[in-house]
Amino acid sequence: MSANSEKDIPVNIYRPANPFTAKCISNDVLVRPGAVGDTRHVKIDISGGDLRYLEGQSIGVVPPGEDKNGKPNKLRLYSIASTRLGDDLDGKTLSLSVKRLEYQNEAGETIKGVCSNFLTDLKPGEEVKLTGPVGKEMLLPDDPNATIIMIATGTGIAPFRAFLWRMFKEQHPDYQFKGLAWLFFGVPTDTTVLYKPDLEWMAYKHKRHFRYDVAISREQKNANGEKMYIQNRMAEYADELWELLQKPTTHTYMCGLRGMEDGISEFMTKTAAKSDVVWKDFEKQLKKDGRWHVETY
């Protein structure tokens, strides 16, 4: 039985032709002083409509204005960073983790991401048009005793923030997490560990049910004295992770930049080979069983 066979999963309550007009409540800087880049926690008021969502879903954001062809801007999808109850626990808000995209192209011009800059510049009270929600790939299983392995880079932490807040910060009569949640989080510097105080507090308070390992590529070295990437951190627990993957109640989730997939795949291939298993085949079976969830961009 799939994790979500009997769930009421909201999908496309609002469509691009008729989006929901929400309002920004707050826009807080997530990175700490000295960090490269600008990443925000944007909280949005979704009261006054029918919008609802589940942890692991994404929302469409329609930035105002037109593209270079004079057509209205297309929507961009963002993983939702809050639980279904929202950060205020009243079901009336939705939060996003957004990094401002800004880079120099080959001609030396500054290119700005249309939607990320719109969101990171949002001020309280300003409107934002939303569509969705979408996505069934990243939903949590109903089993409160499951093992949940989460692999995130950067703002890919968003759906896992929702998972962990539901597991450890909220009280639910119908859902008390008693399994193991294990987060591997890859970032360039310590100042870019998003939601760091919360993650550390949960790891301290819920030692039996939450493990948290961070890979800081520019500040830590792996066993070979090279940069510490997320797959290097996972390799330190290779045997334990492999054992967990054999359990039918273990779900693995990966979210972040698409580039992370190669490193993880290489690590998994080596780890599986130690047990004479072909990783690609094993991964296929995990996907078929609904236990390997990937959302990269």
Tab-separated table of C-alpha atoms in Angstrom:
chain	number	residue	atom	x	y	z
A	1	MET	CA	0.000	0.000	0.000
A	2	SER	CA	1.453	3.338	-0.928
A	3	ALA	CA	2.017	5.900	1.786
A	4	ASN	CA	-0.829	8.057	0.561
A	5	SER	CA	-3.489	5.724	-0.762
A	6	GLU	CA	-6.202	6.957	1.579
A	7	LYS	CA	-5.036	10.504	2.124
A	8	ASP	CA	-7.057	13.475	1.017
A	9	ILE	CA	-4.343	15.161	-1.021
A	10	PRO	CA	-5.166	18.696	-2.145
A	11	VAL	CA	-3.980	19.393	-5.699
A	12	ASN	CA	-4.460	22.444	-7.938
A	13	ILE	CA	-7.089	24.156	-5.808
A	14	TYR	CA	-5.965	27.299	-7.657
A	15	ARG	CA	-4.876	27.219	-11.287
A	16	PRO	CA	-2.674	29.646	-13.264
A	17	ALA	CA	-5.691	31.144	-15.060
A	18	ASN	CA	-7.242	32.016	-11.712
A	19	PRO	CA	-4.561	32.259	-8.997
A	20	PHE	CA	-5.166	33.020	-5.336
A	21	THR	CA	-4.116	36.492	-4.196
A	22	ALA	CA	-2.314	36.138	-0.877
A	23	LYS	CA	-0.421	38.705	1.211
A	24	CYS	CA	3.093	38.690	2.614
A	25	ILE	CA	3.104	38.709	6.439
A	26	SER	CA	6.853	38.720	7.059
A	27	ASN	CA	10.130	38.341	5.201
A	28	ASP	CA	13.103	37.375	7.390
A	29	VAL	CA	16.756	36.906	6.484
A	30	LEU	CA	17.720	33.275	7.106
A	31	VAL	CA	21.492	33.409	6.683
A	32	ARG	CA	23.760	34.879	9.334
A	33	PRO	CA	26.195	37.806	9.015
A	34	GLY	CA	29.095	37.128	6.654
A	35	ALA	CA	27.142	34.624	4.559
A	36	VAL	CA	27.313	34.820	0.791
A	37	GLY	CA	23.939	35.406	-0.842
A	38	ASP	CA	20.530	36.373	0.456
A	39	THR	CA	18.097	33.682	1.627
A	40	ARG	CA	14.712	34.492	3.165
A	41	HIS	CA	11.937	32.872	5.140
A	42	VAL	CA	8.812	34.375	3.593
A	43	LYS	CA	5.551	33.924	5.490
A	44	ILE	CA	2.364	34.406	3.480
A	45	ASP	CA	-1.247	34.890	4.618
A	46	ILE	CA	-3.502	32.426	2.751
A	47	SER	CA	-6.678	33.073	4.770
A	48	GLY	CA	-9.810	34.133	2.931
A	49	GLY	CA	-9.583	31.394	0.308
A	50	ASP	CA	-9.654	27.611	-0.040
A	51	LEU	CA	-5.914	27.047	-0.237
A	52	ARG	CA	-4.592	24.168	1.859
A	53	TYR	CA	-1.614	21.862	1.486
A	54	LEU	CA	0.335	19.000	3.012
A	55	GLU	CA	3.980	18.755	4.087
A	56	GLY	CA	6.166	17.995	1.072
A	57	GLN	CA	3.977	19.767	-1.480
A	58	SER	CA	4.948	22.755	-3.623
A	59	ILE	CA	3.181	25.993	-4.431
A	60	GLY	CA	3.230	27.994	-7.653
A	61	VAL	CA	4.185	31.655	-7.441
A	62	VAL	CA	3.231	33.946	-10.333
A	63	PRO	CA	5.607	36.923	-10.350
A	64	PRO	CA	4.052	40.177	-11.574
A	65	GLY	CA	5.071	41.710	-14.892
A	66	GLU	CA	5.958	40.333	-18.308
A	67	ASP	CA	8.781	38.283	-19.774
A	68	LYS	CA	11.014	39.514	-22.597
A	69	ASN	CA	8.393	38.475	-25.162
A	70	GLY	CA	5.725	40.648	-23.562
A	71	LYS	CA	3.840	37.664	-22.143
A	72	PRO	CA	2.800	37.522	-18.464
A	73	ASN	CA	5.499	35.902	-16.324
A	74	LYS	CA	5.138	32.154	-15.900
A	75	LEU	CA	4.718	30.608	-12.487
A	76	ARG	CA	7.671	29.124	-10.581
A	77	LEU	CA	7.314	26.239	-8.149
A	78	TYR	CA	8.629	26.414	-4.587
A	79	SER	CA	8.683	23.680	-1.941
A	80	ILE	CA	6.533	24.708	1.018
A	81	ALA	CA	8.607	25.139	4.199
A	82	SER	CA	5.735	25.087	6.710
A	83	THR	CA	3.459	22.327	7.970
A	84	ARG	CA	-0.203	22.223	6.931
A	85	LEU	CA	-0.943	24.271	10.050
A	86	GLY	CA	1.425	27.057	8.988
A	87	ASP	CA	3.954	28.775	11.242
A	88	ASP	CA	1.183	30.261	13.400
A	89	LEU	CA	-0.568	26.865	13.788
A	90	ASP	CA	-3.901	28.289	12.601
A	91	GLY	CA	-3.871	26.890	9.065
A	92	LYS	CA	-3.871	30.415	7.635
A	93	THR	CA	-0.264	30.808	6.516
A	94	LEU	CA	2.271	29.234	4.215
A	95	SER	CA	6.042	29.754	4.333
A	96	LEU	CA	8.795	29.529	1.725
A	97	SER	CA	12.607	29.376	1.914
A	98	VAL	CA	13.837	31.492	-0.991
A	99	LYS	CA	17.353	32.272	-2.172
A	100	ARG	CA	17.846	35.374	-4.290
A	101	LEU	CA	19.200	34.331	-7.686
A	102	GLU	CA	21.710	36.811	-9.062
A	103	TYR	CA	24.696	36.074	-11.245
A	104	GLN	CA	26.996	37.541	-13.900
A	105	ASN	CA	26.581	36.094	-17.392
A	106	GLU	CA	29.452	35.737	-19.880
A	107	ALA	CA	28.842	39.226	-21.202
A	108	GLY	CA	29.310	40.566	-17.669
A	109	GLU	CA	25.652	41.533	-17.234
A	110	THR	CA	23.914	40.905	-13.930
A	111	ILE	CA	21.097	38.418	-14.407
A	112	LYS	CA	18.417	38.366	-11.723
A	113	GLY	CA	15.990	35.518	-11.170
A	114	VAL	CA	12.556	36.994	-11.813
A	115	CYS	CA	10.609	35.144	-9.139
A	116	SER	CA	13.315	34.752	-6.478
A	117	ASN	CA	13.991	38.494	-6.520
A	118	PHE	CA	10.275	39.264	-6.404
A	119	LEU	CA	9.880	37.026	-3.332
A	120	THR	CA	13.026	38.108	-1.490
A	121	ASP	CA	12.005	41.761	-1.995
A	122	LEU	CA	8.403	41.236	-0.787
A	123	LYS	CA	7.340	43.556	1.998
A	124	PRO	CA	4.670	42.811	4.607
A	125	GLY	CA	1.245	43.659	3.203
A	126	GLU	CA	2.275	43.233	-0.437
A	127	GLU	CA	0.344	40.798	-2.609
A	128	VAL	CA	1.588	37.545	-4.090
A	129	LYS	CA	-0.343	35.365	-6.540
A	130	LEU	CA	-0.306	31.630	-5.778
A	131	THR	CA	-1.363	28.476	-7.629
A	132	GLY	CA	-1.528	24.845	-6.562
A	133	PRO	CA	-0.631	23.136	-4.377
A	134	VAL	CA	1.058	20.403	-6.428
A	135	GLY	CA	3.053	17.272	-5.762
A	136	LYS	CA	2.568	13.810	-4.303
A	137	GLU	CA	6.195	12.703	-4.604
A	138	MET	CA	7.474	14.116	-1.307
A	139	LEU	CA	4.599	13.324	1.059
A	140	LEU	CA	5.345	11.684	4.414
A	141	PRO	CA	4.135	8.135	5.055
A	142	ASP	CA	1.365	7.804	7.644
A	143	ASP	CA	3.443	5.347	9.704
A	144	PRO	CA	4.617	7.215	12.852
A	145	ASN	CA	7.318	4.544	13.387
A	146	ALA	CA	8.930	4.942	9.968
A	147	THR	CA	12.573	5.830	9.395
A	148	ILE	CA	12.771	9.079	7.422
A	149	ILE	CA	16.158	9.858	5.838
A	150	MET	CA	16.336	13.421	4.488
A	151	ILE	CA	19.089	14.681	2.181
A	152	ALA	CA	19.068	18.436	1.544
A	153	THR	CA	21.256	21.143	0.092
A	154	GLY	CA	20.550	24.855	0.541
A	155	THR	CA	16.879	25.823	0.286
A	156	GLY	CA	16.158	22.139	-0.365
A	157	ILE	CA	15.725	22.091	3.417
A	158	ALA	CA	12.216	23.567	2.920
A	159	PRO	CA	10.110	20.369	2.816
A	160	PHE	CA	12.183	18.860	5.633
A	161	ARG	CA	11.539	21.869	7.811
A	162	ALA	CA	7.843	21.058	7.322
A	163	PHE	CA	8.431	17.362	8.153
A	164	LEU	CA	10.454	18.086	11.289
A	165	TRP	CA	8.139	20.815	12.608
A	166	ARG	CA	5.231	18.370	12.245
A	167	MET	CA	7.183	15.612	13.983
A	168	PHE	CA	8.811	17.543	16.808
A	169	LYS	CA	7.357	21.026	17.236
A	170	GLU	CA	3.623	20.444	16.993
A	171	GLN	CA	1.276	18.285	19.043
A	172	HIS	CA	-1.084	16.034	17.091
A	173	PRO	CA	-3.625	13.683	18.649
A	174	ASP	CA	-3.554	11.510	15.503
A	175	TYR	CA	0.184	11.622	14.707
A	176	GLN	CA	3.016	11.220	17.202
A	177	PHE	CA	6.308	10.500	15.518
A	178	LYS	CA	8.143	7.648	17.257
A	179	GLY	CA	10.453	6.556	14.448
A	180	LEU	CA	13.831	7.911	13.368
A	181	ALA	CA	14.248	11.115	11.364
A	182	TRP	CA	17.789	11.626	10.068
A	183	LEU	CA	18.733	14.807	8.243
A	184	PHE	CA	21.857	15.266	6.131
A	185	PHE	CA	22.221	18.943	5.216
A	186	GLY	CA	24.835	20.283	2.794
A	187	VAL	CA	25.759	23.997	2.755
A	188	PRO	CA	28.834	26.047	1.746
A	189	THR	CA	29.489	27.782	5.093
A	190	ASP	CA	28.247	27.544	8.675
A	191	THR	CA	26.545	30.939	8.254
A	192	THR	CA	24.337	29.396	5.536
A	193	VAL	CA	22.918	26.583	7.694
A	194	LEU	CA	19.254	27.569	7.401
A	195	TYR	CA	17.070	27.168	10.521
A	196	LYS	CA	20.194	26.200	12.497
A	197	PRO	CA	18.989	27.067	16.053
A	198	ASP	CA	15.777	25.077	15.558
A	199	LEU	CA	17.546	22.062	14.078
A	200	GLU	CA	20.102	21.998	16.897
A	201	TRP	CA	17.410	22.376	19.535
A	202	MET	CA	15.391	19.484	18.079
A	203	ALA	CA	18.481	17.266	17.816
A	204	TYR	CA	19.226	17.983	21.487
A	205	LYS	CA	15.661	17.598	22.730
A	206	HIS	CA	14.704	14.543	20.657
A	207	LYS	CA	17.968	12.567	20.635
A	208	ARG	CA	16.198	9.224	20.287
A	209	HIS	CA	14.159	10.237	17.267
A	210	PHE	CA	16.156	12.877	15.399
A	211	ARG	CA	19.702	12.848	14.077
A	212	TYR	CA	21.218	15.769	12.273
A	213	ASP	CA	24.465	15.805	10.287
A	214	VAL	CA	25.720	18.794	8.383
A	215	ALA	CA	28.314	18.944	5.579
A	216	ILE	CA	29.932	22.364	5.217
A	217	SER	CA	31.823	22.233	1.950
A	218	ARG	CA	34.003	25.329	2.305
A	219	GLU	CA	34.880	24.867	5.967
A	220	GLN	CA	35.113	21.126	6.601
A	221	LYS	CA	37.332	18.445	5.053
A	222	ASN	CA	36.363	14.883	4.248
A	223	ALA	CA	38.491	11.799	4.998
A	224	ASN	CA	40.683	12.517	1.939
A	225	GLY	CA	41.349	16.101	3.000
A	226	GLU	CA	39.038	17.459	0.263
A	227	LYS	CA	35.872	19.530	0.551
A	228	MET	CA	33.176	17.966	2.703
A	229	TYR	CA	30.106	17.403	0.544
A	230	ILE	CA	26.868	15.809	1.650
A	231	GLN	CA	27.758	12.386	0.184
A	232	ASN	CA	31.080	12.434	2.104
A	233	ARG	CA	29.201	13.030	5.346
A	234	MET	CA	26.796	10.190	4.506
A	235	ALA	CA	29.760	7.913	3.723
A	236	GLU	CA	30.788	8.139	7.381
A	237	TYR	CA	27.597	6.202	8.181
A	238	ALA	CA	27.532	4.040	5.043
A	239	ASP	CA	26.954	0.673	6.747
A	240	GLU	CA	24.271	2.003	9.062
A	241	LEU	CA	22.458	3.795	6.234
A	242	TRP	CA	22.612	0.699	4.032
A	243	GLU	CA	21.113	-1.375	6.832
A	244	LEU	CA	18.310	1.174	7.293
A	245	LEU	CA	17.552	1.153	3.547
A	246	GLN	CA	16.809	-2.589	3.762
A	247	LYS	CA	13.924	-1.927	6.162
A	248	PRO	CA	10.530	-1.769	4.432
A	249	THR	CA	9.561	1.166	6.692
A	250	THR	CA	12.473	3.399	5.623
A	251	HIS	CA	11.753	6.328	3.304
A	252	THR	CA	14.508	8.451	1.764
A	253	TYR	CA	13.882	12.008	0.548
A	254	MET	CA	16.252	14.189	-1.462
A	255	CYS	CA	15.698	17.879	-2.170
A	256	GLY	CA	17.966	20.601	-3.524
A	257	LEU	CA	19.970	21.404	-6.629
A	258	ARG	CA	19.982	18.684	-9.279
A	259	GLY	CA	23.784	18.532	-9.119
A	260	MET	CA	23.589	16.782	-5.742
A	261	GLU	CA	22.128	13.626	-7.309
A	262	ASP	CA	25.388	12.482	-8.932
A	263	GLY	CA	27.370	12.530	-5.686
A	264	ILE	CA	24.644	10.674	-3.801
A	265	SER	CA	24.325	8.122	-6.611
A	266	GLU	CA	28.085	7.516	-6.627
A	267	PHE	CA	28.092	7.023	-2.848
A	268	MET	CA	25.094	4.671	-2.986
A	269	THR	CA	26.643	2.667	-5.858
A	270	LYS	CA	29.828	2.066	-3.819
A	271	THR	CA	27.876	1.262	-0.667
A	272	ALA	CA	25.540	-1.201	-2.405
A	273	ALA	CA	28.480	-2.885	-4.168
A	274	LYS	CA	29.915	-3.877	-0.767
A	275	SER	CA	26.845	-6.128	-0.417
A	276	ASP	CA	27.055	-7.258	-4.071
A	277	VAL	CA	23.973	-5.218	-4.916
A	278	VAL	CA	23.607	-3.133	-8.079
A	279	TRP	CA	22.454	0.267	-6.800
A	280	LYS	CA	20.494	1.239	-9.940
A	281	ASP	CA	18.351	-1.911	-9.593
A	282	PHE	CA	17.887	-1.417	-5.861
A	283	GLU	CA	16.956	2.245	-6.380
A	284	LYS	CA	14.410	1.236	-9.027
A	285	GLN	CA	12.799	-1.142	-6.541
A	286	LEU	CA	12.767	1.547	-3.811
A	287	LYS	CA	11.023	3.933	-6.228
A	288	LYS	CA	8.529	1.249	-7.185
A	289	ASP	CA	7.807	0.674	-3.486
A	290	GLY	CA	7.321	4.436	-2.998
A	291	ARG	CA	10.292	4.691	-0.628
A	292	TRP	CA	12.768	6.813	-2.641
A	293	HIS	CA	11.536	10.390	-3.117
A	294	VAL	CA	13.474	12.944	-5.148
A	295	GLU	CA	12.694	16.566	-5.903
A	296	THR	CA	15.634	18.437	-7.413
A	297	TYR	CA	15.737	21.546	-9.560
